[in-house]
Amino acid sequence: MPTYEQDFYQWTIEQAQALRERNIKALDWDNLIEEIESLGRDYYKDCFSYAVLIIVHRLYIDYWVAQRERNQFHWQGEIDNWQTLIQNHLTTNIKNKLEKEWDTIYHQARQKFIKKTGIDTLPESCPYTLEEILE
């Protein structure tokens, strides 16, 4: 039987089979726990990243006047894509955690916007709510 470190893919197949069969002795508990926790972290990180990207692109539309006419439809299309992706992962708990970290999310988005555009006259606090970002 391959171990977690030797052949992760085969390990997942065997662990799934052991779960289906309720074969408790065949389960690799420590690695299963780590993988389940990792799945949750990954879902949250994805939502965090999509929120940052959505805010950056909203900032482009609202504050990068010189490029708005040329790029606004592309930026809005990107926003629409990320909103769909975030909705696919969003749970009540993830949403609550995003709300708690909203200042950090905005700070990251603001920094990305400034780095790309050179425009640093943005509001210090996020001009959007989480609900507006998710719409």
Short mmCIF file of N, CA, C and O in Angstrom, two decimals:
data_model
loop_
_atom_site.label_atom_id
_atom_site.label_comp_id
_atom_site.label_asym_id
_atom_site.label_seq_id
_atom_site.Cartn_x
_atom_site.Cartn_y
_atom_site.Cartn_z
N MET A 1 0.85 -1.19 0.00
CA MET A 1 0.00 0.00 0.00
C MET A 1 0.89 1.25 0.00
O MET A 1 1.70 1.42 0.89
N PRO A 2 0.76 2.11 -1.03
CA PRO A 2 1.56 3.33 -1.07
C PRO A 2 1.21 4.27 0.09
O PRO A 2 0.07 4.31 0.54
N THR A 3 2.19 4.97 0.53
CA THR A 3 1.94 5.92 1.60
C THR A 3 1.58 7.28 1.02
O THR A 3 1.76 7.55 -0.18
N TYR A 4 1.13 8.11 1.88
CA TYR A 4 0.78 9.49 1.55
C TYR A 4 1.93 10.18 0.81
O TYR A 4 1.72 10.86 -0.19
N GLU A 5 3.15 10.00 1.28
CA GLU A 5 4.31 10.65 0.69
C GLU A 5 4.76 10.00 -0.62
O GLU A 5 5.32 10.66 -1.47
N GLN A 6 4.55 8.71 -0.79
CA GLN A 6 5.04 8.00 -1.97
C GLN A 6 4.17 8.24 -3.21
O GLN A 6 4.70 8.43 -4.30
N ASP A 7 2.86 8.16 -3.03
CA ASP A 7 1.95 8.28 -4.18
C ASP A 7 0.63 8.85 -3.67
O ASP A 7 -0.31 8.13 -3.34
N PHE A 8 0.57 10.18 -3.62
CA PHE A 8 -0.58 10.86 -3.05
C PHE A 8 -1.88 10.45 -3.75
O PHE A 8 -2.89 10.18 -3.10
N TYR A 9 -1.84 10.39 -5.07
CA TYR A 9 -3.05 10.04 -5.82
C TYR A 9 -3.57 8.66 -5.42
O TYR A 9 -4.75 8.49 -5.11
N GLN A 10 -2.69 7.68 -5.40
CA GLN A 10 -3.11 6.33 -5.01
C GLN A 10 -3.58 6.32 -3.56
O GLN A 10 -4.55 5.64 -3.23
N TRP A 11 -2.91 7.07 -2.70
CA TRP A 11 -3.31 7.18 -1.30
C TRP A 11 -4.75 7.68 -1.19
O TRP A 11 -5.53 7.14 -0.41
N THR A 12 -5.12 8.68 -2.01
CA THR A 12 -6.49 9.21 -1.95
C THR A 12 -7.50 8.15 -2.36
O THR A 12 -8.58 8.04 -1.76
N ILE A 13 -7.17 7.38 -3.37
CA ILE A 13 -8.07 6.31 -3.84
C ILE A 13 -8.27 5.28 -2.73
O ILE A 13 -9.41 4.88 -2.42
N GLU A 14 -7.18 4.89 -2.11
CA GLU A 14 -7.26 3.87 -1.06
C GLU A 14 -7.97 4.40 0.18
O GLU A 14 -8.74 3.66 0.82
N GLN A 15 -7.75 5.63 0.53
CA GLN A 15 -8.41 6.21 1.70
C GLN A 15 -9.92 6.36 1.44
O GLN A 15 -10.73 6.09 2.32
N ALA A 16 -10.28 6.75 0.24
CA ALA A 16 -11.71 6.84 -0.11
C ALA A 16 -12.36 5.47 -0.03
O ALA A 16 -13.48 5.33 0.48
N GLN A 17 -11.67 4.47 -0.53
CA GLN A 17 -12.21 3.11 -0.47
C GLN A 17 -12.37 2.65 0.98
O GLN A 17 -13.39 2.06 1.35
N ALA A 18 -11.38 2.93 1.81
CA ALA A 18 -11.46 2.56 3.22
C ALA A 18 -12.63 3.28 3.90
O ALA A 18 -13.34 2.68 4.72
N LEU A 19 -12.86 4.51 3.55
CA LEU A 19 -14.01 5.24 4.11
C LEU A 19 -15.32 4.62 3.65
O LEU A 19 -16.24 4.44 4.46
N ARG A 20 -15.42 4.31 2.36
CA ARG A 20 -16.64 3.68 1.86
C ARG A 20 -16.94 2.37 2.57
O ARG A 20 -18.09 2.04 2.85
N GLU A 21 -15.88 1.61 2.83
CA GLU A 21 -16.03 0.30 3.48
C GLU A 21 -16.10 0.41 5.01
O GLU A 21 -16.24 -0.60 5.68
N ARG A 22 -15.97 1.62 5.51
CA ARG A 22 -15.95 1.86 6.97
C ARG A 22 -14.83 1.06 7.64
O ARG A 22 -14.96 0.56 8.74
N ASN A 23 -13.71 0.96 6.90
CA ASN A 23 -12.55 0.20 7.38
C ASN A 23 -11.65 1.16 8.17
O ASN A 23 -10.69 1.72 7.66
N ILE A 24 -11.96 1.30 9.43
CA ILE A 24 -11.28 2.27 10.30
C ILE A 24 -9.79 1.97 10.41
O ILE A 24 -8.97 2.89 10.44
N LYS A 25 -9.42 0.72 10.43
CA LYS A 25 -8.00 0.35 10.60
C LYS A 25 -7.15 0.74 9.39
O LYS A 25 -5.95 0.92 9.52
N ALA A 26 -7.76 0.86 8.22
CA ALA A 26 -7.00 1.19 7.01
C ALA A 26 -6.84 2.71 6.81
O ALA A 26 -6.14 3.13 5.89
N LEU A 27 -7.48 3.48 7.67
CA LEU A 27 -7.43 4.93 7.50
C LEU A 27 -6.15 5.53 8.07
O LEU A 27 -5.70 5.16 9.15
N ASP A 28 -5.60 6.44 7.32
CA ASP A 28 -4.40 7.19 7.71
C ASP A 28 -4.89 8.48 8.37
O ASP A 28 -4.97 9.54 7.75
N TRP A 29 -5.25 8.37 9.64
CA TRP A 29 -5.95 9.45 10.34
C TRP A 29 -5.21 10.77 10.32
O TRP A 29 -5.82 11.81 10.04
N ASP A 30 -3.94 10.78 10.63
CA ASP A 30 -3.20 12.06 10.71
C ASP A 30 -3.21 12.79 9.37
O ASP A 30 -3.47 14.00 9.32
N ASN A 31 -2.94 12.08 8.30
CA ASN A 31 -2.92 12.73 6.99
C ASN A 31 -4.32 13.07 6.49
O ASN A 31 -4.50 14.08 5.82
N LEU A 32 -5.31 12.25 6.83
CA LEU A 32 -6.70 12.58 6.47
C LEU A 32 -7.13 13.87 7.15
O LEU A 32 -7.74 14.75 6.52
N ILE A 33 -6.81 14.00 8.42
CA ILE A 33 -7.16 15.22 9.16
C ILE A 33 -6.50 16.43 8.51
O ILE A 33 -7.14 17.46 8.26
N GLU A 34 -5.22 16.31 8.20
CA GLU A 34 -4.50 17.42 7.57
C GLU A 34 -5.10 17.77 6.21
O GLU A 34 -5.25 18.95 5.88
N GLU A 35 -5.44 16.78 5.43
CA GLU A 35 -6.02 17.06 4.10
C GLU A 35 -7.38 17.73 4.20
O GLU A 35 -7.70 18.63 3.44
N ILE A 36 -8.21 17.30 5.13
CA ILE A 36 -9.53 17.91 5.30
C ILE A 36 -9.38 19.36 5.74
O ILE A 36 -10.04 20.27 5.22
N GLU A 37 -8.48 19.60 6.69
CA GLU A 37 -8.24 20.98 7.13
C GLU A 37 -7.69 21.82 5.98
O GLU A 37 -8.08 22.98 5.81
N SER A 38 -6.84 21.23 5.19
CA SER A 38 -6.26 21.92 4.04
C SER A 38 -7.33 22.30 3.01
O SER A 38 -7.28 23.40 2.43
N LEU A 39 -8.29 21.43 2.80
CA LEU A 39 -9.38 21.74 1.87
C LEU A 39 -10.14 22.99 2.32
O LEU A 39 -10.43 23.88 1.51
N GLY A 40 -10.44 23.07 3.60
CA GLY A 40 -11.13 24.25 4.12
C GLY A 40 -10.30 25.51 3.96
O GLY A 40 -10.81 26.56 3.55
N ARG A 41 -9.02 25.41 4.29
CA ARG A 41 -8.13 26.58 4.13
C ARG A 41 -8.07 27.01 2.67
O ARG A 41 -8.09 28.21 2.36
N ASP A 42 -7.99 26.05 1.76
CA ASP A 42 -7.92 26.37 0.34
C ASP A 42 -9.18 27.07 -0.14
O ASP A 42 -9.11 28.02 -0.92
N TYR A 43 -10.33 26.60 0.30
CA TYR A 43 -11.59 27.26 -0.08
C TYR A 43 -11.58 28.70 0.39
O TYR A 43 -11.96 29.61 -0.36
N TYR A 44 -11.16 28.91 1.63
CA TYR A 44 -11.12 30.28 2.14
C TYR A 44 -10.12 31.13 1.37
O TYR A 44 -10.42 32.26 0.99
N LYS A 45 -8.92 30.60 1.13
CA LYS A 45 -7.90 31.36 0.39
C LYS A 45 -8.40 31.74 -1.00
O LYS A 45 -8.14 32.84 -1.48
N ASP A 46 -9.11 30.82 -1.65
CA ASP A 46 -9.67 31.13 -2.97
C ASP A 46 -10.65 32.31 -2.87
O ASP A 46 -10.58 33.25 -3.67
N CYS A 47 -11.55 32.26 -1.91
CA CYS A 47 -12.53 33.34 -1.75
C CYS A 47 -11.84 34.66 -1.42
O CYS A 47 -12.21 35.72 -1.94
N PHE A 48 -10.84 34.62 -0.56
CA PHE A 48 -10.07 35.81 -0.20
C PHE A 48 -9.44 36.40 -1.46
O PHE A 48 -9.56 37.60 -1.74
N SER A 49 -8.79 35.55 -2.25
CA SER A 49 -8.12 36.02 -3.48
C SER A 49 -9.12 36.58 -4.49
O SER A 49 -8.86 37.61 -5.12
N TYR A 50 -10.26 35.91 -4.67
CA TYR A 50 -11.27 36.42 -5.60
C TYR A 50 -11.79 37.77 -5.13
O TYR A 50 -11.99 38.67 -5.95
N ALA A 51 -11.99 37.94 -3.82
CA ALA A 51 -12.46 39.22 -3.30
C ALA A 51 -11.44 40.32 -3.58
O ALA A 51 -11.81 41.42 -3.99
N VAL A 52 -10.17 40.03 -3.38
CA VAL A 52 -9.12 41.01 -3.69
C VAL A 52 -9.18 41.40 -5.16
O VAL A 52 -9.17 42.59 -5.52
N LEU A 53 -9.26 40.41 -6.03
CA LEU A 53 -9.29 40.68 -7.47
C LEU A 53 -10.53 41.47 -7.88
O LEU A 53 -10.45 42.37 -8.73
N ILE A 54 -11.65 41.15 -7.30
CA ILE A 54 -12.89 41.88 -7.61
C ILE A 54 -12.73 43.34 -7.19
O ILE A 54 -13.06 44.25 -7.96
N ILE A 55 -12.21 43.57 -6.00
CA ILE A 55 -12.03 44.95 -5.54
C ILE A 55 -11.06 45.70 -6.43
O ILE A 55 -11.32 46.85 -6.82
N VAL A 56 -9.94 45.08 -6.78
CA VAL A 56 -8.97 45.74 -7.68
C VAL A 56 -9.66 46.18 -8.96
O VAL A 56 -9.50 47.32 -9.40
N HIS A 57 -10.45 45.31 -9.54
CA HIS A 57 -11.09 45.64 -10.80
C HIS A 57 -12.22 46.65 -10.64
O HIS A 57 -12.45 47.47 -11.53
N ARG A 58 -12.90 46.63 -9.51
CA ARG A 58 -13.87 47.70 -9.23
C ARG A 58 -13.15 49.04 -9.10
O ARG A 58 -13.64 50.06 -9.58
N LEU A 59 -12.00 49.01 -8.44
CA LEU A 59 -11.20 50.24 -8.33
C LEU A 59 -10.75 50.72 -9.71
O LEU A 59 -10.77 51.93 -9.98
N TYR A 60 -10.36 49.79 -10.58
CA TYR A 60 -10.00 50.19 -11.95
C TYR A 60 -11.17 50.94 -12.59
O TYR A 60 -10.98 52.01 -13.18
N ILE A 61 -12.33 50.38 -12.51
CA ILE A 61 -13.50 50.99 -13.14
C ILE A 61 -13.81 52.34 -12.52
O ILE A 61 -14.10 53.31 -13.23
N ASP A 62 -13.73 52.44 -11.22
CA ASP A 62 -14.15 53.66 -10.53
C ASP A 62 -13.08 54.74 -10.45
O ASP A 62 -13.42 55.93 -10.35
N TYR A 63 -11.79 54.37 -10.50
CA TYR A 63 -10.74 55.35 -10.25
C TYR A 63 -9.69 55.49 -11.36
O TYR A 63 -8.93 56.46 -11.35
N TRP A 64 -9.60 54.56 -12.27
CA TRP A 64 -8.59 54.66 -13.33
C TRP A 64 -9.26 55.23 -14.58
O TRP A 64 -9.47 54.57 -15.58
N VAL A 65 -9.55 56.49 -14.50
CA VAL A 65 -10.33 57.20 -15.51
C VAL A 65 -9.67 57.12 -16.89
O VAL A 65 -10.34 56.93 -17.90
N ALA A 66 -8.35 57.24 -16.94
CA ALA A 66 -7.63 57.25 -18.22
C ALA A 66 -7.81 55.94 -19.00
O ALA A 66 -7.73 55.95 -20.23
N GLN A 67 -8.07 54.84 -18.31
CA GLN A 67 -8.21 53.54 -18.97
C GLN A 67 -9.65 53.02 -18.99
O GLN A 67 -9.91 51.97 -19.58
N ARG A 68 -10.54 53.73 -18.34
CA ARG A 68 -11.91 53.22 -18.16
C ARG A 68 -12.60 52.92 -19.49
O ARG A 68 -13.12 51.82 -19.70
N GLU A 69 -12.63 53.88 -20.38
CA GLU A 69 -13.37 53.70 -21.64
C GLU A 69 -12.85 52.49 -22.41
O GLU A 69 -13.61 51.72 -22.98
N ARG A 70 -11.55 52.33 -22.42
CA ARG A 70 -10.92 51.26 -23.19
C ARG A 70 -11.11 49.88 -22.56
O ARG A 70 -11.20 48.87 -23.26
N ASN A 71 -11.14 49.82 -21.21
CA ASN A 71 -11.06 48.53 -20.52
C ASN A 71 -12.23 48.15 -19.64
O ASN A 71 -12.26 47.03 -19.11
N GLN A 72 -13.20 49.02 -19.47
CA GLN A 72 -14.23 48.74 -18.47
C GLN A 72 -15.02 47.46 -18.73
O GLN A 72 -15.38 46.74 -17.79
N PHE A 73 -15.27 47.14 -19.98
CA PHE A 73 -16.04 45.93 -20.26
C PHE A 73 -15.22 44.67 -19.96
O PHE A 73 -15.75 43.68 -19.45
N HIS A 74 -13.93 44.74 -20.24
CA HIS A 74 -13.04 43.63 -19.88
C HIS A 74 -12.99 43.48 -18.36
O HIS A 74 -13.12 42.36 -17.83
N TRP A 75 -12.80 44.58 -17.65
CA TRP A 75 -12.74 44.53 -16.19
C TRP A 75 -14.03 43.99 -15.60
O TRP A 75 -14.01 43.18 -14.69
N GLN A 76 -15.16 44.43 -16.14
CA GLN A 76 -16.45 43.94 -15.64
C GLN A 76 -16.61 42.46 -15.92
O GLN A 76 -17.14 41.71 -15.09
N GLY A 77 -16.14 42.01 -17.06
CA GLY A 77 -16.18 40.58 -17.37
C GLY A 77 -15.36 39.76 -16.38
O GLY A 77 -15.79 38.69 -15.95
N GLU A 78 -14.19 40.27 -16.03
CA GLU A 78 -13.37 39.61 -15.03
C GLU A 78 -14.09 39.55 -13.68
O GLU A 78 -14.10 38.52 -13.01
N ILE A 79 -14.68 40.67 -13.29
CA ILE A 79 -15.45 40.71 -12.03
C ILE A 79 -16.55 39.66 -12.05
O ILE A 79 -16.72 38.91 -11.08
N ASP A 80 -17.28 39.59 -13.14
CA ASP A 80 -18.37 38.60 -13.24
C ASP A 80 -17.85 37.18 -13.07
O ASP A 80 -18.47 36.35 -12.39
N ASN A 81 -16.71 36.87 -13.70
CA ASN A 81 -16.11 35.54 -13.57
C ASN A 81 -15.74 35.23 -12.13
O ASN A 81 -16.03 34.14 -11.63
N TRP A 82 -15.08 36.18 -11.47
CA TRP A 82 -14.65 35.94 -10.08
C TRP A 82 -15.83 35.87 -9.14
O TRP A 82 -15.80 35.13 -8.16
N GLN A 83 -16.88 36.62 -9.42
CA GLN A 83 -18.08 36.53 -8.58
C GLN A 83 -18.70 35.14 -8.68
O GLN A 83 -19.15 34.57 -7.68
N THR A 84 -18.71 34.57 -9.87
CA THR A 84 -19.21 33.21 -10.04
C THR A 84 -18.34 32.22 -9.26
O THR A 84 -18.86 31.35 -8.56
N LEU A 85 -17.03 32.37 -9.38
CA LEU A 85 -16.12 31.47 -8.67
C LEU A 85 -16.28 31.58 -7.16
O LEU A 85 -16.29 30.57 -6.45
N ILE A 86 -16.38 32.79 -6.66
CA ILE A 86 -16.51 32.98 -5.21
C ILE A 86 -17.84 32.39 -4.73
O ILE A 86 -17.91 31.77 -3.67
N GLN A 87 -18.89 32.54 -5.52
CA GLN A 87 -20.19 31.98 -5.13
C GLN A 87 -20.13 30.45 -5.06
O GLN A 87 -20.83 29.84 -4.26
N ASN A 88 -19.30 29.84 -5.88
CA ASN A 88 -19.16 28.38 -5.87
C ASN A 88 -18.51 27.87 -4.60
O ASN A 88 -18.67 26.70 -4.25
N HIS A 89 -17.75 28.72 -3.91
CA HIS A 89 -17.04 28.33 -2.70
C HIS A 89 -17.65 28.90 -1.43
O HIS A 89 -17.35 28.45 -0.33
N LEU A 90 -18.47 29.91 -1.57
CA LEU A 90 -18.91 30.69 -0.42
C LEU A 90 -19.86 29.90 0.50
O LEU A 90 -20.81 29.29 0.04
N THR A 91 -19.53 29.94 1.78
CA THR A 91 -20.40 29.39 2.82
C THR A 91 -20.62 30.50 3.85
O THR A 91 -19.93 31.52 3.80
N THR A 92 -21.51 30.28 4.76
CA THR A 92 -21.75 31.28 5.80
C THR A 92 -20.48 31.54 6.60
O THR A 92 -20.14 32.69 6.88
N ASN A 93 -19.75 30.50 6.95
CA ASN A 93 -18.53 30.67 7.74
C ASN A 93 -17.44 31.40 6.96
O ASN A 93 -16.74 32.25 7.52
N ILE A 94 -17.30 31.09 5.69
CA ILE A 94 -16.30 31.80 4.88
C ILE A 94 -16.71 33.26 4.74
O ILE A 94 -15.87 34.16 4.87
N LYS A 95 -17.98 33.51 4.51
CA LYS A 95 -18.45 34.88 4.39
C LYS A 95 -18.18 35.67 5.68
O LYS A 95 -17.71 36.81 5.64
N ASN A 96 -18.45 35.06 6.82
CA ASN A 96 -18.18 35.72 8.10
C ASN A 96 -16.70 36.03 8.27
O ASN A 96 -16.32 37.10 8.75
N LYS A 97 -15.85 35.09 7.87
CA LYS A 97 -14.40 35.32 7.98
C LYS A 97 -13.94 36.42 7.02
O LYS A 97 -13.09 37.24 7.37
N LEU A 98 -14.50 36.46 5.81
CA LEU A 98 -14.17 37.53 4.88
C LEU A 98 -14.56 38.89 5.46
O LEU A 98 -13.81 39.87 5.34
N GLU A 99 -15.72 38.95 6.09
CA GLU A 99 -16.15 40.20 6.72
C GLU A 99 -15.19 40.64 7.81
O GLU A 99 -14.87 41.83 7.91
N LYS A 100 -14.71 39.70 8.60
CA LYS A 100 -13.76 40.02 9.67
C LYS A 100 -12.43 40.52 9.11
O LYS A 100 -11.75 41.33 9.74
N GLU A 101 -12.05 40.05 7.95
CA GLU A 101 -10.77 40.40 7.35
C GLU A 101 -10.91 41.43 6.22
O GLU A 101 -10.00 41.59 5.41
N TRP A 102 -12.05 42.10 6.17
CA TRP A 102 -12.34 43.02 5.07
C TRP A 102 -11.28 44.11 4.92
O TRP A 102 -10.88 44.45 3.82
N ASP A 103 -10.78 44.65 6.03
CA ASP A 103 -9.75 45.69 5.96
C ASP A 103 -8.47 45.15 5.33
O ASP A 103 -7.84 45.83 4.51
N THR A 104 -8.09 43.93 5.66
CA THR A 104 -6.90 43.31 5.09
C THR A 104 -7.10 43.05 3.60
O THR A 104 -6.19 43.29 2.79
N ILE A 105 -8.27 42.57 3.24
CA ILE A 105 -8.58 42.32 1.83
C ILE A 105 -8.47 43.62 1.03
O ILE A 105 -7.83 43.66 -0.02
N TYR A 106 -9.08 44.67 1.56
CA TYR A 106 -9.02 45.95 0.86
C TYR A 106 -7.60 46.48 0.79
O TYR A 106 -7.17 46.98 -0.26
N HIS A 107 -6.84 46.36 1.85
CA HIS A 107 -5.46 46.83 1.85
C HIS A 107 -4.67 46.15 0.73
O HIS A 107 -3.92 46.81 0.00
N GLN A 108 -4.83 44.84 0.59
CA GLN A 108 -4.12 44.12 -0.47
C GLN A 108 -4.57 44.61 -1.85
O GLN A 108 -3.75 44.82 -2.75
N ALA A 109 -5.88 44.77 -2.02
CA ALA A 109 -6.40 45.24 -3.31
C ALA A 109 -5.90 46.64 -3.61
O ALA A 109 -5.50 46.95 -4.75
N ARG A 110 -5.93 47.49 -2.62
CA ARG A 110 -5.47 48.88 -2.77
C ARG A 110 -4.01 48.92 -3.21
O ARG A 110 -3.64 49.67 -4.11
N GLN A 111 -3.18 48.10 -2.57
CA GLN A 111 -1.76 48.05 -2.92
C GLN A 111 -1.56 47.57 -4.35
O GLN A 111 -0.72 48.10 -5.08
N LYS A 112 -2.30 46.56 -4.76
CA LYS A 112 -2.19 46.06 -6.13
C LYS A 112 -2.61 47.15 -7.13
O LYS A 112 -1.97 47.33 -8.17
N PHE A 113 -3.68 47.85 -6.82
CA PHE A 113 -4.15 48.93 -7.69
C PHE A 113 -3.09 50.02 -7.81
O PHE A 113 -2.76 50.46 -8.92
N ILE A 114 -2.54 50.46 -6.70
CA ILE A 114 -1.54 51.53 -6.71
C ILE A 114 -0.30 51.09 -7.49
O ILE A 114 0.24 51.86 -8.30
N LYS A 115 0.13 49.86 -7.26
CA LYS A 115 1.32 49.34 -7.96
C LYS A 115 1.12 49.34 -9.47
O LYS A 115 2.02 49.68 -10.24
N LYS A 116 -0.07 48.97 -9.92
CA LYS A 116 -0.33 48.89 -11.37
C LYS A 116 -0.56 50.26 -12.00
O LYS A 116 -0.13 50.51 -13.12
N THR A 117 -1.25 51.14 -11.28
CA THR A 117 -1.69 52.40 -11.89
C THR A 117 -0.87 53.62 -11.50
O THR A 117 -0.88 54.62 -12.21
N GLY A 118 -0.21 53.55 -10.36
CA GLY A 118 0.48 54.72 -9.84
C GLY A 118 -0.46 55.72 -9.18
O GLY A 118 -0.02 56.75 -8.68
N ILE A 119 -1.72 55.42 -9.18
CA ILE A 119 -2.73 56.31 -8.58
C ILE A 119 -2.84 55.95 -7.10
O ILE A 119 -3.20 54.83 -6.76
N ASP A 120 -2.55 56.93 -6.23
CA ASP A 120 -2.60 56.62 -4.80
C ASP A 120 -3.58 57.52 -4.04
O ASP A 120 -3.44 57.75 -2.85
N THR A 121 -4.61 57.97 -4.74
CA THR A 121 -5.61 58.84 -4.12
C THR A 121 -6.89 58.07 -3.75
O THR A 121 -7.96 58.65 -3.69
N LEU A 122 -6.74 56.80 -3.50
CA LEU A 122 -7.89 55.96 -3.13
C LEU A 122 -8.28 56.20 -1.69
O LEU A 122 -7.46 56.59 -0.87
N PRO A 123 -9.52 55.90 -1.36
CA PRO A 123 -9.95 55.97 0.04
C PRO A 123 -9.13 55.01 0.91
O PRO A 123 -8.71 53.95 0.43
N GLU A 124 -8.91 55.38 2.15
CA GLU A 124 -8.19 54.51 3.08
C GLU A 124 -9.03 53.30 3.46
O GLU A 124 -8.49 52.22 3.70
N SER A 125 -10.34 53.47 3.54
CA SER A 125 -11.25 52.36 3.85
C SER A 125 -11.95 51.91 2.57
O SER A 125 -12.17 52.72 1.66
N CYS A 126 -12.31 50.66 2.53
CA CYS A 126 -12.93 50.10 1.34
C CYS A 126 -14.24 50.80 1.00
O CYS A 126 -15.13 50.90 1.85
N PRO A 127 -14.36 51.30 -0.22
CA PRO A 127 -15.60 51.96 -0.62
C PRO A 127 -16.73 50.99 -0.96
O PRO A 127 -17.83 51.41 -1.31
N TYR A 128 -16.47 49.71 -0.86
CA TYR A 128 -17.46 48.69 -1.20
C TYR A 128 -17.71 47.79 0.01
O TYR A 128 -16.82 47.53 0.80
N THR A 129 -18.91 47.28 0.08
CA THR A 129 -19.23 46.28 1.10
C THR A 129 -19.01 44.89 0.51
O THR A 129 -18.95 44.74 -0.73
N LEU A 130 -18.93 43.91 1.37
CA LEU A 130 -18.81 42.53 0.89
C LEU A 130 -20.02 42.18 0.03
O LEU A 130 -19.87 41.55 -1.03
N GLU A 131 -21.19 42.61 0.43
CA GLU A 131 -22.39 42.32 -0.35
C GLU A 131 -22.29 42.89 -1.76
O GLU A 131 -22.70 42.25 -2.74
N GLU A 132 -21.76 44.11 -1.89
CA GLU A 132 -21.60 44.71 -3.21
C GLU A 132 -20.60 43.94 -4.06
O GLU A 132 -20.80 43.80 -5.27
N ILE A 133 -19.58 43.42 -3.44
CA ILE A 133 -18.56 42.65 -4.16
C ILE A 133 -19.14 41.31 -4.63
O ILE A 133 -18.77 40.81 -5.69
N LEU A 134 -20.05 40.76 -3.86
CA LEU A 134 -20.62 39.46 -4.20
C LEU A 134 -21.73 39.53 -5.23
O LEU A 134 -22.11 38.52 -5.81
N GLU A 135 -22.31 40.72 -5.46
CA GLU A 135 -23.46 40.86 -6.37
C GLU A 135 -23.11 40.53 -7.79
O GLU A 135 -22.14 40.88 -8.34
#
